[in-house]
Amino acid sequence: MNFINKLSAAWTANNSLLCVGLDPDLAKLPRDLQGQPDGIFTFCSRIIDATADLVCAFKPQIAYFGALAAEDQLEKICRYVRDNYPHIPLILDAKRGDIGATATQYAREAFERYGADAVTVNPYMGEDSIDPYLAWQDRGVIILCRTSNPGGSDLQFLNAGGVPLYQHVARLVADKWNKNGQCALVVGATFPEELAQVRAIVGDMPLLVPGIGAQGGDIAATVGAGQTANGMGMMISSSRAIIYAQPQADEDFADAARRVAIDTRDAINRHRAS
Amino acid sequence: MNFINKLSAAWTANNSLLCVGLDPDLAKLPRDLQGQPDGIFTFCSRIIDATADLVCAFKPQIAYFGALAAEDQLEKICRYVRDNYPHIPLILDAKRGDIGATATQYAREAFERYGADAVTVNPYMGEDSIDPYLAWQDRGVIILCRTSNPGGSDLQFLNAGGVPLYQHVARLVADKWNKNGQCALVVGATFPEELAQVRAIVGDMPLLVPGIGAQGGDIAATVGAGQTANGMGMMISSSRAIIYAQPQADEDFADAARRVAIDTRDAINRHRAS
């Protein structure tokens, strides 16, 4: 089953548009896990177990593993998802951007080494920086379009031939780069009007939407702007607000993550078309 | 000594603008090294020894190590350069692009784990995706501007407020992002007129220039367009043409790399202002 179909199935099976981001900052792990050699894996696998029935995808952020020389633990986490929750799409958040032979190496890293169903990539280097990933026809390529940070406007909001650059990127992907129906876009939740613009351009293409939770995006506006006619079409990503949820009295960190994930999934679902 | 000063010193000490890129594709290594557990390190360290007096920088490409789960060998290669050639700048080619806490993780990976003097980054996410790197004030941040691949034009050549996007990026970096004088730009050798445009915008800012050698950029035109008034200002990068140079009769792979590196350095120097 390819990425887009696997994602659709997960939306339906779990009745959820929530994507849990795995950004394991060592300083924020529970103290008893900080000193363990496999502490990051233990932390993430417990979050995964606690939320797997609530999500449409898991999204580990590779930067956190690279900084800690913990690629072996990322491999274990990816294998854990594939072995235990094979119906849940696994997105490697890596925002890769390079060309030709180098892009092929990044695709191998994401799709073969880590076995990810999809990887995030950067459009700045153009179509031949995206093409190498498309050779893995059952995988997804999620292209940065409109990012949720303030500086996102520096380039993405420039007027490029009459439309903001991010809309030009959305059109390029929808009309040209998405040759085999493998593509999705990253569009931040902090700009709901722009999310609606992208949705109007790309039809039913899936959108990965970071920016709710710690970054402050409004859930009602986000869902209203980004969903497809049948209430699907989005992977709404939350990382820190869920994985570092503040435990209540006698509550375990994974139970706290589950509680916040339920709240977030439900808040999203209240605004979905049915 | 900070990156820009270290680079200037290397230009002068070795009388060279040549940067050797280390892209160790396992299938292209000498056969006796392919099966060795440290084969990639051995290969790269011999290339380094054979060319260290000919270059202004070494530039390992992290994608090749990621695809092979060989980050440990990249660590060893970086340590080898720092220990044996501490006057030669080490550039991690990673083309990172992410924001806030995530960008900080990438900066830690590049500057602390690998001890790189500089890292390549992508401008698409804007100023706050560059800022975290600037906290390491002695390191360099080399920002993609005009890349050497055909698809580079898809975004970089769009008209953005009257100038092509790549020129807008050059202006942003020169006028705003280069707060502490740590920045450089990537500008491909395949477009000499555009290299000249960038040089006119950014003054003496260093330019990392890939695209000669295997990618076909013309050396005379590249040097003419990109050098500063005193014949400096560029790191002209060549990877495959040097590290996979075809050995002649009885010649070792490292000797072949040295021969081609000498030829390339000399071809560059013939066109430099003095």
mmCIF file with all atom_site columns, C-alpha atoms in Angstrom, chain A residues 145-265:
data_model
loop_
_atom_site.group_PDB
_atom_site.id
_atom_site.type_symbol
_atom_site.label_atom_id
_atom_site.label_alt_id
_atom_site.label_comp_id
_atom_site.label_asym_id
_atom_site.label_entity_id
_atom_site.label_seq_id
_atom_site.pdbx_PDB_ins_code
_atom_site.Cartn_x
_atom_site.Cartn_y
_atom_site.Cartn_z
_atom_site.occupancy
_atom_site.B_iso_or_equiv
_atom_site.pdbx_formal_charge
_atom_site.auth_seq_id
_atom_site.auth_comp_id
_atom_site.auth_asym_id
_atom_site.auth_atom_id
_atom_site.pdbx_PDB_model_num
ATOM 1   C CA . CYS A 1 145 ? 5.244   25.215 1.134   1.00 0.00 ? 145 CYS A CA 1
ATOM 2   C CA . ARG A 1 146 ? 4.224   27.739 3.834   1.00 0.00 ? 146 ARG A CA 1
ATOM 3   C CA . THR A 1 147 ? 6.011   27.250 7.134   1.00 0.00 ? 147 THR A CA 1
ATOM 4   C CA . SER A 1 148 ? 4.658   28.224 10.525  1.00 0.00 ? 148 SER A CA 1
ATOM 5   C CA . ASN A 1 149 ? 7.583   30.370 11.734  1.00 0.00 ? 149 ASN A CA 1
ATOM 6   C CA . PRO A 1 150 ? 7.678   34.199 11.539  1.00 0.00 ? 150 PRO A CA 1
ATOM 7   C CA . GLY A 1 151 ? 10.675  34.165 9.176   1.00 0.00 ? 151 GLY A CA 1
ATOM 8   C CA . GLY A 1 152 ? 8.701   31.955 6.804   1.00 0.00 ? 152 GLY A CA 1
ATOM 9   C CA . SER A 1 153 ? 7.449   35.150 5.193   1.00 0.00 ? 153 SER A CA 1
ATOM 10  C CA . ASP A 1 154 ? 10.973  36.310 4.244   1.00 0.00 ? 154 ASP A CA 1
ATOM 11  C CA . LEU A 1 155 ? 10.889  34.231 1.059   1.00 0.00 ? 155 LEU A CA 1
ATOM 12  C CA . GLN A 1 156 ? 7.538   32.438 0.985   1.00 0.00 ? 156 GLN A CA 1
ATOM 13  C CA . PHE A 1 157 ? 5.497   35.632 0.942   1.00 0.00 ? 157 PHE A CA 1
ATOM 14  C CA . LEU A 1 158 ? 7.464   37.356 -1.829  1.00 0.00 ? 158 LEU A CA 1
ATOM 15  C CA . ASN A 1 159 ? 5.440   38.259 -4.893  1.00 0.00 ? 159 ASN A CA 1
ATOM 16  C CA . ALA A 1 160 ? 6.510   35.732 -7.517  1.00 0.00 ? 160 ALA A CA 1
ATOM 17  C CA . GLY A 1 161 ? 4.787   36.471 -10.793 1.00 0.00 ? 161 GLY A CA 1
ATOM 18  C CA . GLY A 1 162 ? 1.610   37.807 -9.189  1.00 0.00 ? 162 GLY A CA 1
ATOM 19  C CA . VAL A 1 163 ? 1.209   35.284 -6.376  1.00 0.00 ? 163 VAL A CA 1
ATOM 20  C CA . PRO A 1 164 ? 3.123   34.739 -3.148  1.00 0.00 ? 164 PRO A CA 1
ATOM 21  C CA . LEU A 1 165 ? 5.985   32.274 -3.580  1.00 0.00 ? 165 LEU A CA 1
ATOM 22  C CA . TYR A 1 166 ? 4.309   29.636 -1.389  1.00 0.00 ? 166 TYR A CA 1
ATOM 23  C CA . GLN A 1 167 ? 1.308   29.575 -3.751  1.00 0.00 ? 167 GLN A CA 1
ATOM 24  C CA . HIS A 1 168 ? 3.663   29.221 -6.696  1.00 0.00 ? 168 HIS A CA 1
ATOM 25  C CA . VAL A 1 169 ? 5.238   26.219 -4.943  1.00 0.00 ? 169 VAL A CA 1
ATOM 26  C CA . ALA A 1 170 ? 1.791   24.723 -4.307  1.00 0.00 ? 170 ALA A CA 1
ATOM 27  C CA . ARG A 1 171 ? 0.965   25.083 -8.023  1.00 0.00 ? 171 ARG A CA 1
ATOM 28  C CA . LEU A 1 172 ? 4.299   23.633 -9.144  1.00 0.00 ? 172 LEU A CA 1
ATOM 29  C CA . VAL A 1 173 ? 3.778   20.578 -6.956  1.00 0.00 ? 173 VAL A CA 1
ATOM 30  C CA . ALA A 1 174 ? 0.124   20.107 -7.924  1.00 0.00 ? 174 ALA A CA 1
ATOM 31  C CA . ASP A 1 175 ? 0.659   20.658 -11.655 1.00 0.00 ? 175 ASP A CA 1
ATOM 32  C CA . LYS A 1 176 ? 4.165   19.288 -12.313 1.00 0.00 ? 176 LYS A CA 1
ATOM 33  C CA . TRP A 1 177 ? 6.118   17.660 -9.509  1.00 0.00 ? 177 TRP A CA 1
ATOM 34  C CA . ASN A 1 178 ? 3.393   15.283 -8.279  1.00 0.00 ? 178 ASN A CA 1
ATOM 35  C CA . LYS A 1 179 ? 3.869   12.956 -11.257 1.00 0.00 ? 179 LYS A CA 1
ATOM 36  C CA . ASN A 1 180 ? 2.808   9.755  -9.496  1.00 0.00 ? 180 ASN A CA 1
ATOM 37  C CA . GLY A 1 181 ? 0.481   11.093 -6.826  1.00 0.00 ? 181 GLY A CA 1
ATOM 38  C CA . GLN A 1 182 ? 3.095   10.730 -4.058  1.00 0.00 ? 182 GLN A CA 1
ATOM 39  C CA . CYS A 1 183 ? 3.338   14.340 -2.912  1.00 0.00 ? 183 CYS A CA 1
ATOM 40  C CA . ALA A 1 184 ? 1.988   16.266 0.056   1.00 0.00 ? 184 ALA A CA 1
ATOM 41  C CA . LEU A 1 185 ? 2.747   19.783 1.338   1.00 0.00 ? 185 LEU A CA 1
ATOM 42  C CA . VAL A 1 186 ? 3.781   21.361 4.641   1.00 0.00 ? 186 VAL A CA 1
ATOM 43  C CA . VAL A 1 187 ? 1.555   24.348 5.481   1.00 0.00 ? 187 VAL A CA 1
ATOM 44  C CA . GLY A 1 188 ? 1.693   25.912 8.932   1.00 0.00 ? 188 GLY A CA 1
ATOM 45  C CA . ALA A 1 189 ? -1.353  26.308 11.148  1.00 0.00 ? 189 ALA A CA 1
ATOM 46  C CA . THR A 1 190 ? -0.355  29.849 12.102  1.00 0.00 ? 190 THR A CA 1
ATOM 47  C CA . PHE A 1 191 ? -1.797  31.260 8.837   1.00 0.00 ? 191 PHE A CA 1
ATOM 48  C CA . PRO A 1 192 ? -5.308  29.784 8.312   1.00 0.00 ? 192 PRO A CA 1
ATOM 49  C CA . GLU A 1 193 ? -6.146  32.073 5.348   1.00 0.00 ? 193 GLU A CA 1
ATOM 50  C CA . GLU A 1 194 ? -3.040  30.857 3.558   1.00 0.00 ? 194 GLU A CA 1
ATOM 51  C CA . LEU A 1 195 ? -3.872  27.263 4.422   1.00 0.00 ? 195 LEU A CA 1
ATOM 52  C CA . ALA A 1 196 ? -7.234  27.821 2.706   1.00 0.00 ? 196 ALA A CA 1
ATOM 53  C CA . GLN A 1 197 ? -5.468  29.264 -0.356  1.00 0.00 ? 197 GLN A CA 1
ATOM 54  C CA . VAL A 1 198 ? -3.248  26.193 -0.610  1.00 0.00 ? 198 VAL A CA 1
ATOM 55  C CA . ARG A 1 199 ? -6.223  23.842 -0.177  1.00 0.00 ? 199 ARG A CA 1
ATOM 56  C CA . ALA A 1 200 ? -7.969  25.631 -3.045  1.00 0.00 ? 200 ALA A CA 1
ATOM 57  C CA . ILE A 1 201 ? -4.910  25.117 -5.280  1.00 0.00 ? 201 ILE A CA 1
ATOM 58  C CA . VAL A 1 202 ? -4.073  21.486 -4.544  1.00 0.00 ? 202 VAL A CA 1
ATOM 59  C CA . GLY A 1 203 ? -7.470  19.755 -4.385  1.00 0.00 ? 203 GLY A CA 1
ATOM 60  C CA . ASP A 1 204 ? -7.375  16.740 -2.086  1.00 0.00 ? 204 ASP A CA 1
ATOM 61  C CA . MET A 1 205 ? -3.586  16.592 -1.687  1.00 0.00 ? 205 MET A CA 1
ATOM 62  C CA . PRO A 1 206 ? -2.655  15.810 1.942   1.00 0.00 ? 206 PRO A CA 1
ATOM 63  C CA . LEU A 1 207 ? -1.262  18.681 4.012   1.00 0.00 ? 207 LEU A CA 1
ATOM 64  C CA . LEU A 1 208 ? 1.115   18.273 6.937   1.00 0.00 ? 208 LEU A CA 1
ATOM 65  C CA . VAL A 1 209 ? 0.177   21.090 9.304   1.00 0.00 ? 209 VAL A CA 1
ATOM 66  C CA . PRO A 1 210 ? 2.512   21.977 12.179  1.00 0.00 ? 210 PRO A CA 1
ATOM 67  C CA . GLY A 1 211 ? 1.983   24.963 14.416  1.00 0.00 ? 211 GLY A CA 1
ATOM 68  C CA . ILE A 1 212 ? -0.854  24.058 16.761  1.00 0.00 ? 212 ILE A CA 1
ATOM 69  C CA . GLY A 1 213 ? 0.017   23.437 20.396  1.00 0.00 ? 213 GLY A CA 1
ATOM 70  C CA . ALA A 1 214 ? 3.273   25.087 21.492  1.00 0.00 ? 214 ALA A CA 1
ATOM 71  C CA . GLN A 1 215 ? 3.335   27.360 18.409  1.00 0.00 ? 215 GLN A CA 1
ATOM 72  C CA . GLY A 1 216 ? -0.161  28.701 19.081  1.00 0.00 ? 216 GLY A CA 1
ATOM 73  C CA . GLY A 1 217 ? -2.150  27.907 15.938  1.00 0.00 ? 217 GLY A CA 1
ATOM 74  C CA . ASP A 1 218 ? -5.934  27.913 16.397  1.00 0.00 ? 218 ASP A CA 1
ATOM 75  C CA . ILE A 1 219 ? -7.475  24.448 15.906  1.00 0.00 ? 219 ILE A CA 1
ATOM 76  C CA . ALA A 1 220 ? -10.932 25.541 14.747  1.00 0.00 ? 220 ALA A CA 1
ATOM 77  C CA . ALA A 1 221 ? -9.519  27.933 12.145  1.00 0.00 ? 221 ALA A CA 1
ATOM 78  C CA . THR A 1 222 ? -6.936  25.373 11.036  1.00 0.00 ? 222 THR A CA 1
ATOM 79  C CA . VAL A 1 223 ? -9.423  22.571 10.505  1.00 0.00 ? 223 VAL A CA 1
ATOM 80  C CA . GLY A 1 224 ? -11.901 24.904 8.837   1.00 0.00 ? 224 GLY A CA 1
ATOM 81  C CA . ALA A 1 225 ? -9.294  26.148 6.397   1.00 0.00 ? 225 ALA A CA 1
ATOM 82  C CA . GLY A 1 226 ? -7.408  22.964 5.623   1.00 0.00 ? 226 GLY A CA 1
ATOM 83  C CA . GLN A 1 227 ? -9.802  20.015 5.579   1.00 0.00 ? 227 GLN A CA 1
ATOM 84  C CA . THR A 1 228 ? -11.135 18.454 2.400   1.00 0.00 ? 228 THR A CA 1
ATOM 85  C CA . ALA A 1 229 ? -14.875 18.318 1.690   1.00 0.00 ? 229 ALA A CA 1
ATOM 86  C CA . ASN A 1 230 ? -15.141 14.981 3.495   1.00 0.00 ? 230 ASN A CA 1
ATOM 87  C CA . GLY A 1 231 ? -13.288 16.186 6.625   1.00 0.00 ? 231 GLY A CA 1
ATOM 88  C CA . MET A 1 232 ? -9.944  14.573 5.805   1.00 0.00 ? 232 MET A CA 1
ATOM 89  C CA . GLY A 1 233 ? -6.794  15.782 4.044   1.00 0.00 ? 233 GLY A CA 1
ATOM 90  C CA . MET A 1 234 ? -4.634  16.893 6.976   1.00 0.00 ? 234 MET A CA 1
ATOM 91  C CA . MET A 1 235 ? -1.942  15.570 9.266   1.00 0.00 ? 235 MET A CA 1
ATOM 92  C CA . ILE A 1 236 ? -2.140  18.104 12.084  1.00 0.00 ? 236 ILE A CA 1
ATOM 93  C CA . SER A 1 237 ? 1.149   17.805 13.900  1.00 0.00 ? 237 SER A CA 1
ATOM 94  C CA . SER A 1 238 ? 1.829   18.417 17.558  1.00 0.00 ? 238 SER A CA 1
ATOM 95  C CA . SER A 1 239 ? 5.104   17.527 19.224  1.00 0.00 ? 239 SER A CA 1
ATOM 96  C CA . ARG A 1 240 ? 6.154   19.256 22.433  1.00 0.00 ? 240 ARG A CA 1
ATOM 97  C CA . ALA A 1 241 ? 2.618   19.886 23.756  1.00 0.00 ? 241 ALA A CA 1
ATOM 98  C CA . ILE A 1 242 ? 1.996   16.128 23.685  1.00 0.00 ? 242 ILE A CA 1
ATOM 99  C CA . ILE A 1 243 ? 5.297   14.391 24.360  1.00 0.00 ? 243 ILE A CA 1
ATOM 100 C CA . TYR A 1 244 ? 6.219   16.784 27.175  1.00 0.00 ? 244 TYR A CA 1
ATOM 101 C CA . ALA A 1 245 ? 2.701   17.118 28.578  1.00 0.00 ? 245 ALA A CA 1
ATOM 102 C CA . GLN A 1 246 ? 2.855   18.034 32.253  1.00 0.00 ? 246 GLN A CA 1
ATOM 103 C CA . PRO A 1 247 ? 1.824   14.931 34.251  1.00 0.00 ? 247 PRO A CA 1
ATOM 104 C CA . GLN A 1 248 ? -0.929  15.451 36.786  1.00 0.00 ? 248 GLN A CA 1
ATOM 105 C CA . ALA A 1 249 ? -0.830  13.882 40.296  1.00 0.00 ? 249 ALA A CA 1
ATOM 106 C CA . ASP A 1 250 ? 0.418   10.267 40.132  1.00 0.00 ? 250 ASP A CA 1
ATOM 107 C CA . GLU A 1 251 ? 0.292   10.349 36.338  1.00 0.00 ? 251 GLU A CA 1
ATOM 108 C CA . ASP A 1 252 ? 3.000   8.798  34.175  1.00 0.00 ? 252 ASP A CA 1
ATOM 109 C CA . PHE A 1 253 ? 4.544   10.860 31.309  1.00 0.00 ? 253 PHE A CA 1
ATOM 110 C CA . ALA A 1 254 ? 3.050   8.500  28.709  1.00 0.00 ? 254 ALA A CA 1
ATOM 111 C CA . ASP A 1 255 ? -0.407  8.728  30.324  1.00 0.00 ? 255 ASP A CA 1
ATOM 112 C CA . ALA A 1 256 ? -0.100  12.520 30.266  1.00 0.00 ? 256 ALA A CA 1
ATOM 113 C CA . ALA A 1 257 ? 0.819   12.363 26.566  1.00 0.00 ? 257 ALA A CA 1
ATOM 114 C CA . ARG A 1 258 ? -2.231  10.164 25.944  1.00 0.00 ? 258 ARG A CA 1
ATOM 115 C CA . ARG A 1 259 ? -4.521  12.552 27.805  1.00 0.00 ? 259 ARG A CA 1
ATOM 116 C CA . VAL A 1 260 ? -3.347  15.568 25.771  1.00 0.00 ? 260 VAL A CA 1
ATOM 117 C CA . ALA A 1 261 ? -3.429  13.558 22.523  1.00 0.00 ? 261 ALA A CA 1
ATOM 118 C CA . ILE A 1 262 ? -7.072  12.602 23.200  1.00 0.00 ? 262 ILE A CA 1
ATOM 119 C CA . ASP A 1 263 ? -7.934  16.236 23.921  1.00 0.00 ? 263 ASP A CA 1
ATOM 120 C CA . THR A 1 264 ? -6.199  17.392 20.750  1.00 0.00 ? 264 THR A CA 1
ATOM 121 C CA . ARG A 1 265 ? -7.751  14.706 18.543  1.00 0.00 ? 265 ARG A CA 1
#
